[in-house]
Amino acid sequence: MDLILIIFTLGYLVQHAGAYFLIKYINEKKNIQGLALETQVMYFIGAVMRILYISDTRLLSFFLIWIELVISIVLSAYIFYLFHKYRHTRFHQISNPYFSYQTIIPICLVLSFFFHPGTKNENYFTVQMFVSMSMFIEACGLLPQIYVSKKIGSIEADISKYLVAMGFSRLLRLVFWVMNYMAGEKFVYLILADVIHTVIIADIMFLWVKDKQKGAILI
C-alpha cells in the first residue's frame, strides 16, 4: 500500500474529525452563531472536485479514499442540514466581498486554469485542473470563518477543537508534499496553496491563544 496515498487520505480523515466536533457543537448549542456557512460550502466543493479528478490519479485504485469521500459528503450534507435547521440563529453574515465564496471560488477557478498538473488538450482542458481547484478552494476555505471569528472576537471550545483538527490535517498534507517533493513530483503551486492554508489556520489559532490567555477555558 502506497504510504504517500495513506498520508494524503489520513489528512482528510483528520479534517473530518474536525467536522465531527463542529456537528457536536451545533447539536449541543442548537445554534450556528459564530460559524461561517461559506467555509462549509467551499470544503464541500473541494470534496466534489476530488470526486471529479480521482479517476485521473493513483487514488482511483486506493479503496480508503472512497470511504473518505463518502464520509466527506455525508458530513457536509449533515452540516448543511444543521445550518438550515438553525438558520434563525445566524447573526453574523459575510459583509466583506473579499471573504465571500462568491468572490473566492471564481478566483480559484481562474488560478486552476493556469496552474495545474497535467497537460491541456486541444480544448484547453485537463481533469488535473480539478486537482488545483480542490487545493486552492480548500486553502481559502477558512477565510470566511476567520472573518466571522474576528468579528465576534472569540472562539468557543468545540470550534477550537475543529480548528485544531484542521491544523493537524494540514500538517499531514505538508508531510505528503515533502514526500512527493523527495520523489521528484515538484508541484510548487500546490505546495504553496497548502502552506497558505496552514498559515490561515495559524492566524485563527492565534486568536484562540489570545482568548486562552484572557482566562477562557477553550479545550
PDB file of N, CA, C and O in Angstrom, residues 44-122:
ATOM      1  N   PHE A  44     -17.036  21.574   0.886  1.00  0.00           N
ATOM      2  CA  PHE A  44     -17.869  20.632   0.144  1.00  0.00           C
ATOM      3  C   PHE A  44     -17.488  20.628  -1.338  1.00  0.00           C
ATOM      4  O   PHE A  44     -17.367  19.568  -1.953  1.00  0.00           O
ATOM      5  N   ILE A  45     -17.290  21.811  -1.899  1.00  0.00           N
ATOM      6  CA  ILE A  45     -16.877  21.906  -3.305  1.00  0.00           C
ATOM      7  C   ILE A  45     -15.525  21.224  -3.504  1.00  0.00           C
ATOM      8  O   ILE A  45     -15.291  20.549  -4.510  1.00  0.00           O
ATOM      9  N   GLY A  46     -14.628  21.375  -2.533  1.00  0.00           N
ATOM     10  CA  GLY A  46     -13.342  20.697  -2.602  1.00  0.00           C
ATOM     11  C   GLY A  46     -13.508  19.195  -2.686  1.00  0.00           C
ATOM     12  O   GLY A  46     -12.794  18.526  -3.447  1.00  0.00           O
ATOM     13  N   ALA A  47     -14.462  18.644  -1.919  1.00  0.00           N
ATOM     14  CA  ALA A  47     -14.728  17.203  -1.955  1.00  0.00           C
ATOM     15  C   ALA A  47     -15.277  16.786  -3.315  1.00  0.00           C
ATOM     16  O   ALA A  47     -14.902  15.740  -3.856  1.00  0.00           O
ATOM     17  N   VAL A  48     -16.161  17.597  -3.873  1.00  0.00           N
ATOM     18  CA  VAL A  48     -16.709  17.306  -5.207  1.00  0.00           C
ATOM     19  C   VAL A  48     -15.593  17.316  -6.249  1.00  0.00           C
ATOM     20  O   VAL A  48     -15.555  16.458  -7.148  1.00  0.00           O
ATOM     21  N   MET A  49     -14.664  18.255  -6.135  1.00  0.00           N
ATOM     22  CA  MET A  49     -13.529  18.310  -7.060  1.00  0.00           C
ATOM     23  C   MET A  49     -12.691  17.039  -6.965  1.00  0.00           C
ATOM     24  O   MET A  49     -12.207  16.524  -7.971  1.00  0.00           O
ATOM     25  N   ARG A  50     -12.528  16.501  -5.755  1.00  0.00           N
ATOM     26  CA  ARG A  50     -11.758  15.263  -5.584  1.00  0.00           C
ATOM     27  C   ARG A  50     -12.442  14.094  -6.293  1.00  0.00           C
ATOM     28  O   ARG A  50     -11.778  13.256  -6.897  1.00  0.00           O
ATOM     29  N   ILE A  51     -13.761  14.072  -6.229  1.00  0.00           N
ATOM     30  CA  ILE A  51     -14.501  13.019  -6.933  1.00  0.00           C
ATOM     31  C   ILE A  51     -14.271  13.122  -8.435  1.00  0.00           C
ATOM     32  O   ILE A  51     -14.126  12.107  -9.133  1.00  0.00           O
ATOM     33  N   LEU A  52     -14.197  14.357  -8.939  1.00  0.00           N
ATOM     34  CA  LEU A  52     -14.037  14.574 -10.376  1.00  0.00           C
ATOM     35  C   LEU A  52     -12.642  14.227 -10.878  1.00  0.00           C
ATOM     36  O   LEU A  52     -12.486  13.760 -12.003  1.00  0.00           O
ATOM     37  N   TYR A  53     -11.607  14.441 -10.037  1.00  0.00           N
ATOM     38  CA  TYR A  53     -10.254  14.189 -10.542  1.00  0.00           C
ATOM     39  C   TYR A  53      -9.690  12.827 -10.159  1.00  0.00           C
ATOM     40  O   TYR A  53      -8.648  12.414 -10.656  1.00  0.00           O
ATOM     41  N   ILE A  54     -10.365  12.109  -9.282  1.00  0.00           N
ATOM     42  CA  ILE A  54      -9.804  10.877  -8.740  1.00  0.00           C
ATOM     43  C   ILE A  54      -9.521   9.836  -9.826  1.00  0.00           C
ATOM     44  O   ILE A  54      -8.575   9.054  -9.738  1.00  0.00           O
ATOM     45  N   SER A  55     -10.322   9.844 -10.888  1.00  0.00           N
ATOM     46  CA  SER A  55     -10.151   8.854 -11.964  1.00  0.00           C
ATOM     47  C   SER A  55      -8.875   9.075 -12.757  1.00  0.00           C
ATOM     48  O   SER A  55      -8.424   8.194 -13.489  1.00  0.00           O
ATOM     49  N   ASP A  56      -8.263  10.258 -12.599  1.00  0.00           N
ATOM     50  CA  ASP A  56      -7.056  10.598 -13.356  1.00  0.00           C
ATOM     51  C   ASP A  56      -5.813  10.576 -12.468  1.00  0.00           C
ATOM     52  O   ASP A  56      -4.797  11.168 -12.810  1.00  0.00           O
ATOM     53  N   THR A  57      -5.916   9.885 -11.317  1.00  0.00           N
ATOM     54  CA  THR A  57      -4.801   9.829 -10.376  1.00  0.00           C
ATOM     55  C   THR A  57      -4.602   8.404  -9.859  1.00  0.00           C
ATOM     56  O   THR A  57      -5.412   7.510 -10.129  1.00  0.00           O
ATOM     57  N   ARG A  58      -3.544   8.225  -9.088  1.00  0.00           N
ATOM     58  CA  ARG A  58      -3.268   6.922  -8.467  1.00  0.00           C
ATOM     59  C   ARG A  58      -4.317   6.555  -7.424  1.00  0.00           C
ATOM     60  O   ARG A  58      -4.412   5.395  -6.993  1.00  0.00           O
ATOM     61  N   LEU A  59      -5.088   7.542  -6.987  1.00  0.00           N
ATOM     62  CA  LEU A  59      -6.086   7.309  -5.951  1.00  0.00           C
ATOM     63  C   LEU A  59      -7.234   6.417  -6.419  1.00  0.00           C
ATOM     64  O   LEU A  59      -7.966   5.873  -5.596  1.00  0.00           O
ATOM     65  N   LEU A  60      -7.396   6.269  -7.715  1.00  0.00           N
ATOM     66  CA  LEU A  60      -8.538   5.533  -8.270  1.00  0.00           C
ATOM     67  C   LEU A  60      -8.630   4.119  -7.701  1.00  0.00           C
ATOM     68  O   LEU A  60      -9.730   3.629  -7.411  1.00  0.00           O
ATOM     69  N   SER A  61      -7.492   3.452  -7.521  1.00  0.00           N
ATOM     70  CA  SER A  61      -7.495   2.065  -7.042  1.00  0.00           C
ATOM     71  C   SER A  61      -7.239   1.965  -5.537  1.00  0.00           C
ATOM     72  O   SER A  61      -7.034   0.869  -5.009  1.00  0.00           O
ATOM     73  N   PHE A  62      -7.249   3.117  -4.848  1.00  0.00           N
ATOM     74  CA  PHE A  62      -6.992   3.137  -3.408  1.00  0.00           C
ATOM     75  C   PHE A  62      -8.327   3.163  -2.680  1.00  0.00           C
ATOM     76  O   PHE A  62      -9.001   4.195  -2.613  1.00  0.00           O
ATOM     77  N   PHE A  63      -8.733   2.031  -2.119  1.00  0.00           N
ATOM     78  CA  PHE A  63     -10.089   1.880  -1.579  1.00  0.00           C
ATOM     79  C   PHE A  63     -10.391   2.859  -0.454  1.00  0.00           C
ATOM     80  O   PHE A  63     -11.536   3.304  -0.294  1.00  0.00           O
ATOM     81  N   LEU A  64      -9.379   3.212   0.355  1.00  0.00           N
ATOM     82  CA  LEU A  64      -9.618   4.063   1.510  1.00  0.00           C
ATOM     83  C   LEU A  64     -10.111   5.455   1.109  1.00  0.00           C
ATOM     84  O   LEU A  64     -10.898   6.070   1.832  1.00  0.00           O
ATOM     85  N   ILE A  65      -9.691   5.939  -0.061  1.00  0.00           N
ATOM     86  CA  ILE A  65     -10.114   7.270  -0.500  1.00  0.00           C
ATOM     87  C   ILE A  65     -11.608   7.303  -0.770  1.00  0.00           C
ATOM     88  O   ILE A  65     -12.273   8.328  -0.546  1.00  0.00           O
ATOM     89  N   TRP A  66     -12.174   6.179  -1.219  1.00  0.00           N
ATOM     90  CA  TRP A  66     -13.616   6.137  -1.486  1.00  0.00           C
ATOM     91  C   TRP A  66     -14.407   6.201  -0.187  1.00  0.00           C
ATOM     92  O   TRP A  66     -15.457   6.840  -0.119  1.00  0.00           O
ATOM     93  N   ILE A  67     -13.880   5.537   0.855  1.00  0.00           N
ATOM     94  CA  ILE A  67     -14.520   5.622   2.172  1.00  0.00           C
ATOM     95  C   ILE A  67     -14.461   7.059   2.681  1.00  0.00           C
ATOM     96  O   ILE A  67     -15.440   7.598   3.198  1.00  0.00           O
ATOM     97  N   GLU A  68     -13.291   7.680   2.512  1.00  0.00           N
ATOM     98  CA  GLU A  68     -13.120   9.070   2.945  1.00  0.00           C
ATOM     99  C   GLU A  68     -14.079   9.998   2.227  1.00  0.00           C
ATOM    100  O   GLU A  68     -14.673  10.899   2.845  1.00  0.00           O
ATOM    101  N   LEU A  69     -14.257   9.808   0.926  1.00  0.00           N
ATOM    102  CA  LEU A  69     -15.145  10.679   0.157  1.00  0.00           C
ATOM    103  C   LEU A  69     -16.596  10.529   0.585  1.00  0.00           C
ATOM    104  O   LEU A  69     -17.334  11.520   0.664  1.00  0.00           O
ATOM    105  N   VAL A  70     -17.006   9.298   0.869  1.00  0.00           N
ATOM    106  CA  VAL A  70     -18.374   9.077   1.352  1.00  0.00           C
ATOM    107  C   VAL A  70     -18.579   9.787   2.692  1.00  0.00           C
ATOM    108  O   VAL A  70     -19.582  10.471   2.902  1.00  0.00           O
ATOM    109  N   ILE A  71     -17.602   9.630   3.589  1.00  0.00           N
ATOM    110  CA  ILE A  71     -17.670  10.311   4.884  1.00  0.00           C
ATOM    111  C   ILE A  71     -17.758  11.820   4.687  1.00  0.00           C
ATOM    112  O   ILE A  71     -18.551  12.509   5.339  1.00  0.00           O
ATOM    113  N   SER A  72     -16.937  12.345   3.762  1.00  0.00           N
ATOM    114  CA  SER A  72     -16.908  13.788   3.500  1.00  0.00           C
ATOM    115  C   SER A  72     -18.260  14.307   3.035  1.00  0.00           C
ATOM    116  O   SER A  72     -18.770  15.315   3.550  1.00  0.00           O
ATOM    117  N   ILE A  73     -18.867  13.621   2.084  1.00  0.00           N
ATOM    118  CA  ILE A  73     -20.155  14.055   1.539  1.00  0.00           C
ATOM    119  C   ILE A  73     -21.261  13.960   2.592  1.00  0.00           C
ATOM    120  O   ILE A  73     -22.088  14.873   2.732  1.00  0.00           O
ATOM    121  N   VAL A  74     -21.263  12.859   3.358  1.00  0.00           N
ATOM    122  CA  VAL A  74     -22.284  12.661   4.390  1.00  0.00           C
ATOM    123  C   VAL A  74     -22.173  13.741   5.466  1.00  0.00           C
ATOM    124  O   VAL A  74     -23.181  14.347   5.875  1.00  0.00           O
ATOM    125  N   LEU A  75     -20.952  14.013   5.932  1.00  0.00           N
ATOM    126  CA  LEU A  75     -20.750  15.038   6.960  1.00  0.00           C
ATOM    127  C   LEU A  75     -21.152  16.420   6.448  1.00  0.00           C
ATOM    128  O   LEU A  75     -21.800  17.199   7.160  1.00  0.00           O
ATOM    129  N   SER A  76     -20.777  16.726   5.207  1.00  0.00           N
ATOM    130  CA  SER A  76     -21.144  18.026   4.627  1.00  0.00           C
ATOM    131  C   SER A  76     -22.656  18.172   4.528  1.00  0.00           C
ATOM    132  O   SER A  76     -23.209  19.230   4.855  1.00  0.00           O
ATOM    133  N   ALA A  77     -23.318  17.102   4.078  1.00  0.00           N
ATOM    134  CA  ALA A  77     -24.779  17.134   3.943  1.00  0.00           C
ATOM    135  C   ALA A  77     -25.440  17.382   5.300  1.00  0.00           C
ATOM    136  O   ALA A  77     -26.387  18.168   5.415  1.00  0.00           O
ATOM    137  N   TYR A  78     -24.906  16.731   6.346  1.00  0.00           N
ATOM    138  CA  TYR A  78     -25.491  16.892   7.675  1.00  0.00           C
ATOM    139  C   TYR A  78     -25.234  18.293   8.233  1.00  0.00           C
ATOM    140  O   TYR A  78     -26.101  18.896   8.873  1.00  0.00           O
ATOM    141  N   ILE A  79     -24.042  18.813   7.977  1.00  0.00           N
ATOM    142  CA  ILE A  79     -23.727  20.177   8.415  1.00  0.00           C
ATOM    143  C   ILE A  79     -24.637  21.183   7.725  1.00  0.00           C
ATOM    144  O   ILE A  79     -25.153  22.116   8.357  1.00  0.00           O
ATOM    145  N   PHE A  80     -24.879  20.986   6.420  1.00  0.00           N
ATOM    146  CA  PHE A  80     -25.796  21.881   5.695  1.00  0.00           C
ATOM    147  C   PHE A  80     -27.202  21.796   6.286  1.00  0.00           C
ATOM    148  O   PHE A  80     -27.897  22.804   6.407  1.00  0.00           O
ATOM    149  N   TYR A  81     -27.609  20.585   6.645  1.00  0.00           N
ATOM    150  CA  TYR A  81     -28.926  20.396   7.268  1.00  0.00           C
ATOM    151  C   TYR A  81     -29.010  21.176   8.582  1.00  0.00           C
ATOM    152  O   TYR A  81     -30.011  21.858   8.853  1.00  0.00           O
ATOM    153  N   LEU A  82     -27.934  21.096   9.398  1.00  0.00           N
ATOM    154  CA  LEU A  82     -27.924  21.805  10.679  1.00  0.00           C
ATOM    155  C   LEU A  82     -27.926  23.318  10.479  1.00  0.00           C
ATOM    156  O   LEU A  82     -28.590  24.054  11.224  1.00  0.00           O
ATOM    157  N   PHE A  83     -27.198  23.789   9.465  1.00  0.00           N
ATOM    158  CA  PHE A  83     -27.204  25.225   9.173  1.00  0.00           C
ATOM    159  C   PHE A  83     -28.605  25.678   8.762  1.00  0.00           C
ATOM    160  O   PHE A  83     -29.041  26.778   9.113  1.00  0.00           O
ATOM    161  N   HIS A  84     -29.304  24.827   8.022  1.00  0.00           N
ATOM    162  CA  HIS A  84     -30.672  25.166   7.624  1.00  0.00           C
ATOM    163  C   HIS A  84     -31.607  25.122   8.834  1.00  0.00           C
ATOM    164  O   HIS A  84     -32.446  26.017   9.018  1.00  0.00           O
ATOM    165  N   LYS A  85     -31.441  24.112   9.659  1.00  0.00           N
ATOM    166  CA  LYS A  85     -32.311  23.932  10.820  1.00  0.00           C
ATOM    167  C   LYS A  85     -32.197  25.102  11.797  1.00  0.00           C
ATOM    168  O   LYS A  85     -33.199  25.570  12.354  1.00  0.00           O
ATOM    169  N   TYR A  86     -30.981  25.587  12.003  1.00  0.00           N
ATOM    170  CA  TYR A  86     -30.749  26.660  12.967  1.00  0.00           C
ATOM    171  C   TYR A  86     -30.406  27.981  12.285  1.00  0.00           C
ATOM    172  O   TYR A  86     -29.715  28.827  12.865  1.00  0.00           O
ATOM    173  N   ARG A  87     -30.917  28.155  11.080  1.00  0.00           N
ATOM    174  CA  ARG A  87     -30.596  29.358  10.305  1.00  0.00           C
ATOM    175  C   ARG A  87     -31.037  30.643  11.004  1.00  0.00           C
ATOM    176  O   ARG A  87     -30.447  31.704  10.791  1.00  0.00           O
ATOM    177  N   HIS A  88     -32.060  30.543  11.858  1.00  0.00           N
ATOM    178  CA  HIS A  88     -32.547  31.734  12.556  1.00  0.00           C
ATOM    179  C   HIS A  88     -31.568  32.231  13.617  1.00  0.00           C
ATOM    180  O   HIS A  88     -31.734  33.331  14.148  1.00  0.00           O
ATOM    181  N   THR A  89     -30.534  31.428  13.944  1.00  0.00           N
ATOM    182  CA  THR A  89     -29.563  31.829  14.968  1.00  0.00           C
ATOM    183  C   THR A  89     -28.285  32.396  14.351  1.00  0.00           C
ATOM    184  O   THR A  89     -27.342  32.725  15.072  1.00  0.00           O
ATOM    185  N   ARG A  90     -28.259  32.524  13.056  1.00  0.00           N
ATOM    186  CA  ARG A  90     -27.047  33.006  12.380  1.00  0.00           C
ATOM    187  C   ARG A  90     -27.054  34.533  12.348  1.00  0.00           C
ATOM    188  O   ARG A  90     -27.691  35.153  11.516  1.00  0.00           O
ATOM    189  N   PHE A  91     -26.294  35.133  13.250  1.00  0.00           N
ATOM    190  CA  PHE A  91     -26.316  36.582  13.394  1.00  0.00           C
ATOM    191  C   PHE A  91     -25.237  37.281  12.574  1.00  0.00           C
ATOM    192  O   PHE A  91     -25.342  38.462  12.300  1.00  0.00           O
ATOM    193  N   HIS A  92     -24.186  36.582  12.223  1.00  0.00           N
ATOM    194  CA  HIS A  92     -23.056  37.219  11.557  1.00  0.00           C
ATOM    195  C   HIS A  92     -22.970  36.776  10.092  1.00  0.00           C
ATOM    196  O   HIS A  92     -22.692  35.628   9.790  1.00  0.00           O
ATOM    197  N   GLN A  93     -23.223  37.691   9.200  1.00  0.00           N
ATOM    198  CA  GLN A  93     -23.135  37.446   7.770  1.00  0.00           C
ATOM    199  C   GLN A  93     -21.789  37.951   7.249  1.00  0.00           C
ATOM    200  O   GLN A  93     -21.148  38.800   7.865  1.00  0.00           O
ATOM    201  N   ILE A  94     -21.382  37.436   6.084  1.00  0.00           N
ATOM    202  CA  ILE A  94     -20.150  37.901   5.453  1.00  0.00           C
ATOM    203  C   ILE A  94     -20.471  39.152   4.645  1.00  0.00           C
ATOM    204  O   ILE A  94     -21.027  39.079   3.546  1.00  0.00           O
ATOM    205  N   SER A  95     -20.146  40.307   5.213  1.00  0.00           N
ATOM    206  CA  SER A  95     -20.448  41.565   4.531  1.00  0.00           C
ATOM    207  C   SER A  95     -19.282  42.048   3.667  1.00  0.00           C
ATOM    208  O   SER A  95     -19.462  42.887   2.786  1.00  0.00           O
ATOM    209  N   ASN A  96     -18.076  41.522   3.929  1.00  0.00           N
ATOM    210  CA  ASN A  96     -16.902  41.893   3.145  1.00  0.00           C
ATOM    211  C   ASN A  96     -16.800  40.981   1.919  1.00  0.00           C
ATOM    212  O   ASN A  96     -16.631  39.768   2.064  1.00  0.00           O
ATOM    213  N   PRO A  97     -16.923  41.504   0.692  1.00  0.00           N
ATOM    214  CA  PRO A  97     -16.931  40.658  -0.508  1.00  0.00           C
ATOM    215  C   PRO A  97     -15.643  39.857  -0.700  1.00  0.00           C
ATOM    216  O   PRO A  97     -15.665  38.803  -1.330  1.00  0.00           O
ATOM    217  N   TYR A  98     -14.534  40.329  -0.141  1.00  0.00           N
ATOM    218  CA  TYR A  98     -13.267  39.620  -0.297  1.00  0.00           C
ATOM    219  C   TYR A  98     -13.233  38.317   0.496  1.00  0.00           C
ATOM    220  O   TYR A  98     -12.383  37.460   0.249  1.00  0.00           O
ATOM    221  N   PHE A  99     -14.133  38.153   1.451  1.00  0.00           N
ATOM    222  CA  PHE A  99     -14.200  36.938   2.253  1.00  0.00           C
ATOM    223  C   PHE A  99     -15.396  36.064   1.865  1.00  0.00           C
ATOM    224  O   PHE A  99     -15.686  35.073   2.530  1.00  0.00           O
ATOM    225  N   SER A 100     -16.082  36.422   0.812  1.00  0.00           N
ATOM    226  CA  SER A 100     -17.250  35.679   0.351  1.00  0.00           C
ATOM    227  C   SER A 100     -16.846  34.601  -0.648  1.00  0.00           C
ATOM    228  O   SER A 100     -15.962  34.818  -1.487  1.00  0.00           O
ATOM    229  N   TYR A 101     -17.503  33.444  -0.559  1.00  0.00           N
ATOM    230  CA  TYR A 101     -17.199  32.367  -1.517  1.00  0.00           C
ATOM    231  C   TYR A 101     -17.567  32.775  -2.939  1.00  0.00           C
ATOM    232  O   TYR A 101     -17.021  32.232  -3.905  1.00  0.00           O
ATOM    233  N   GLN A 102     -18.468  33.754  -3.074  1.00  0.00           N
ATOM    234  CA  GLN A 102     -18.843  34.226  -4.410  1.00  0.00           C
ATOM    235  C   GLN A 102     -17.681  34.954  -5.097  1.00  0.00           C
ATOM    236  O   GLN A 102     -17.651  35.069  -6.320  1.00  0.00           O
ATOM    237  N   THR A 103     -16.745  35.421  -4.309  1.00  0.00           N
ATOM    238  CA  THR A 103     -15.531  36.036  -4.851  1.00  0.00           C
ATOM    239  C   THR A 103     -14.387  35.032  -4.916  1.00  0.00           C
ATOM    240  O   THR A 103     -13.670  34.938  -5.916  1.00  0.00           O
ATOM    241  N   ILE A 104     -14.222  34.257  -3.851  1.00  0.00           N
ATOM    242  CA  ILE A 104     -13.095  33.340  -3.735  1.00  0.00           C
ATOM    243  C   ILE A 104     -13.146  32.231  -4.775  1.00  0.00           C
ATOM    244  O   ILE A 104     -12.127  31.915  -5.413  1.00  0.00           O
ATOM    245  N   ILE A 105     -14.325  31.626  -4.993  1.00  0.00           N
ATOM    246  CA  ILE A 105     -14.432  30.484  -5.910  1.00  0.00           C
ATOM    247  C   ILE A 105     -14.066  30.857  -7.353  1.00  0.00           C
ATOM    248  O   ILE A 105     -13.285  30.145  -7.996  1.00  0.00           O
ATOM    249  N   PRO A 106     -14.587  31.975  -7.907  1.00  0.00           N
ATOM    250  CA  PRO A 106     -14.166  32.346  -9.266  1.00  0.00           C
ATOM    251  C   PRO A 106     -12.662  32.588  -9.387  1.00  0.00           C
ATOM    252  O   PRO A 106     -12.048  32.218 -10.405  1.00  0.00           O
ATOM    253  N   ILE A 107     -12.060  33.188  -8.357  1.00  0.00           N
ATOM    254  CA  ILE A 107     -10.616  33.414  -8.387  1.00  0.00           C
ATOM    255  C   ILE A 107      -9.870  32.082  -8.413  1.00  0.00           C
ATOM    256  O   ILE A 107      -8.917  31.894  -9.192  1.00  0.00           O
ATOM    257  N   CYS A 108     -10.306  31.135  -7.584  1.00  0.00           N
ATOM    258  CA  CYS A 108      -9.680  29.807  -7.568  1.00  0.00           C
ATOM    259  C   CYS A 108      -9.852  29.099  -8.905  1.00  0.00           C
ATOM    260  O   CYS A 108      -8.953  28.383  -9.373  1.00  0.00           O
ATOM    261  N   LEU A 109     -11.003  29.297  -9.539  1.00  0.00           N
ATOM    262  CA  LEU A 109     -11.265  28.687 -10.843  1.00  0.00           C
ATOM    263  C   LEU A 109     -10.292  29.203 -11.896  1.00  0.00           C
ATOM    264  O   LEU A 109      -9.721  28.422 -12.674  1.00  0.00           O
ATOM    265  N   VAL A 110     -10.074  30.508 -11.902  1.00  0.00           N
ATOM    266  CA  VAL A 110      -9.137  31.109 -12.860  1.00  0.00           C
ATOM    267  C   VAL A 110      -7.712  30.619 -12.593  1.00  0.00           C
ATOM    268  O   VAL A 110      -6.981  30.249 -13.528  1.00  0.00           O
ATOM    269  N   LEU A 111      -7.312  30.589 -11.335  1.00  0.00           N
ATOM    270  CA  LEU A 111      -5.966  30.122 -10.989  1.00  0.00           C
ATOM    271  C   LEU A 111      -5.749  28.669 -11.396  1.00  0.00           C
ATOM    272  O   LEU A 111      -4.671  28.304 -11.875  1.00  0.00           O
ATOM    273  N   SER A 112      -6.783  27.834 -11.216  1.00  0.00           N
ATOM    274  CA  SER A 112      -6.652  26.417 -11.562  1.00  0.00           C
ATOM    275  C   SER A 112      -6.529  26.208 -13.063  1.00  0.00           C
ATOM    276  O   SER A 112      -5.993  25.184 -13.509  1.00  0.00           O
ATOM    277  N   PHE A 113      -7.011  27.154 -13.873  1.00  0.00           N
ATOM    278  CA  PHE A 113      -6.880  27.060 -15.322  1.00  0.00           C
ATOM    279  C   PHE A 113      -5.417  27.224 -15.743  1.00  0.00           C
ATOM    280  O   PHE A 113      -4.946  26.568 -16.676  1.00  0.00           O
ATOM    281  N   PHE A 114      -4.697  28.078 -15.027  1.00  0.00           N
ATOM    282  CA  PHE A 114      -3.302  28.365 -15.391  1.00  0.00           C
ATOM    283  C   PHE A 114      -2.288  27.513 -14.635  1.00  0.00           C
ATOM    284  O   PHE A 114      -1.212  27.212 -15.158  1.00  0.00           O
ATOM    285  N   PHE A 115      -2.625  27.145 -13.400  1.00  0.00           N
ATOM    286  CA  PHE A 115      -1.670  26.411 -12.566  1.00  0.00           C
ATOM    287  C   PHE A 115      -2.258  25.057 -12.175  1.00  0.00           C
ATOM    288  O   PHE A 115      -3.138  24.990 -11.314  1.00  0.00           O
ATOM    289  N   HIS A 116      -1.765  24.005 -12.798  1.00  0.00           N
ATOM    290  CA  HIS A 116      -2.273  22.662 -12.532  1.00  0.00           C
ATOM    291  C   HIS A 116      -1.285  21.624 -13.044  1.00  0.00           C
ATOM    292  O   HIS A 116      -0.467  21.915 -13.929  1.00  0.00           O
ATOM    293  N   PRO A 117      -1.350  20.413 -12.496  1.00  0.00           N
ATOM    294  CA  PRO A 117      -0.555  19.315 -13.058  1.00  0.00           C
ATOM    295  C   PRO A 117      -1.141  18.919 -14.415  1.00  0.00           C
ATOM    296  O   PRO A 117      -2.237  19.340 -14.785  1.00  0.00           O
ATOM    297  N   GLY A 118      -0.449  18.094 -15.153  1.00  0.00           N
ATOM    298  CA  GLY A 118      -1.001  17.596 -16.414  1.00  0.00           C
ATOM    299  C   GLY A 118      -0.862  18.579 -17.557  1.00  0.00           C
ATOM    300  O   GLY A 118      -0.360  19.688 -17.406  1.00  0.00           O
ATOM    301  N   THR A 119      -1.360  18.156 -18.717  1.00  0.00           N
ATOM    302  CA  THR A 119      -1.273  18.950 -19.944  1.00  0.00           C
ATOM    303  C   THR A 119      -2.662  19.153 -20.524  1.00  0.00           C
ATOM    304  O   THR A 119      -3.465  18.213 -20.591  1.00  0.00           O
ATOM    305  N   LYS A 120      -2.962  20.376 -20.954  1.00  0.00           N
ATOM    306  CA  LYS A 120      -4.270  20.662 -21.546  1.00  0.00           C
ATOM    307  C   LYS A 120      -4.416  19.974 -22.898  1.00  0.00           C
ATOM    308  O   LYS A 120      -3.445  19.801 -23.644  1.00  0.00           O
ATOM    309  N   ASN A 121      -5.667  19.601 -23.247  1.00  0.00           N
ATOM    310  CA  ASN A 121      -5.930  19.034 -24.569  1.00  0.00           C
ATOM    311  C   ASN A 121      -6.235  20.159 -25.552  1.00  0.00           C
ATOM    312  O   ASN A 121      -6.039  21.337 -25.254  1.00  0.00           O
ATOM    313  N   GLU A 122      -6.731  19.789 -26.732  1.00  0.00           N
ATOM    314  CA  GLU A 122      -6.984  20.804 -27.766  1.00  0.00           C
ATOM    315  C   GLU A 122      -8.066  21.796 -27.350  1.00  0.00           C
ATOM    316  O   GLU A 122      -8.182  22.892 -27.921  1.00  0.00           O
TER     317      GLU A 122
END
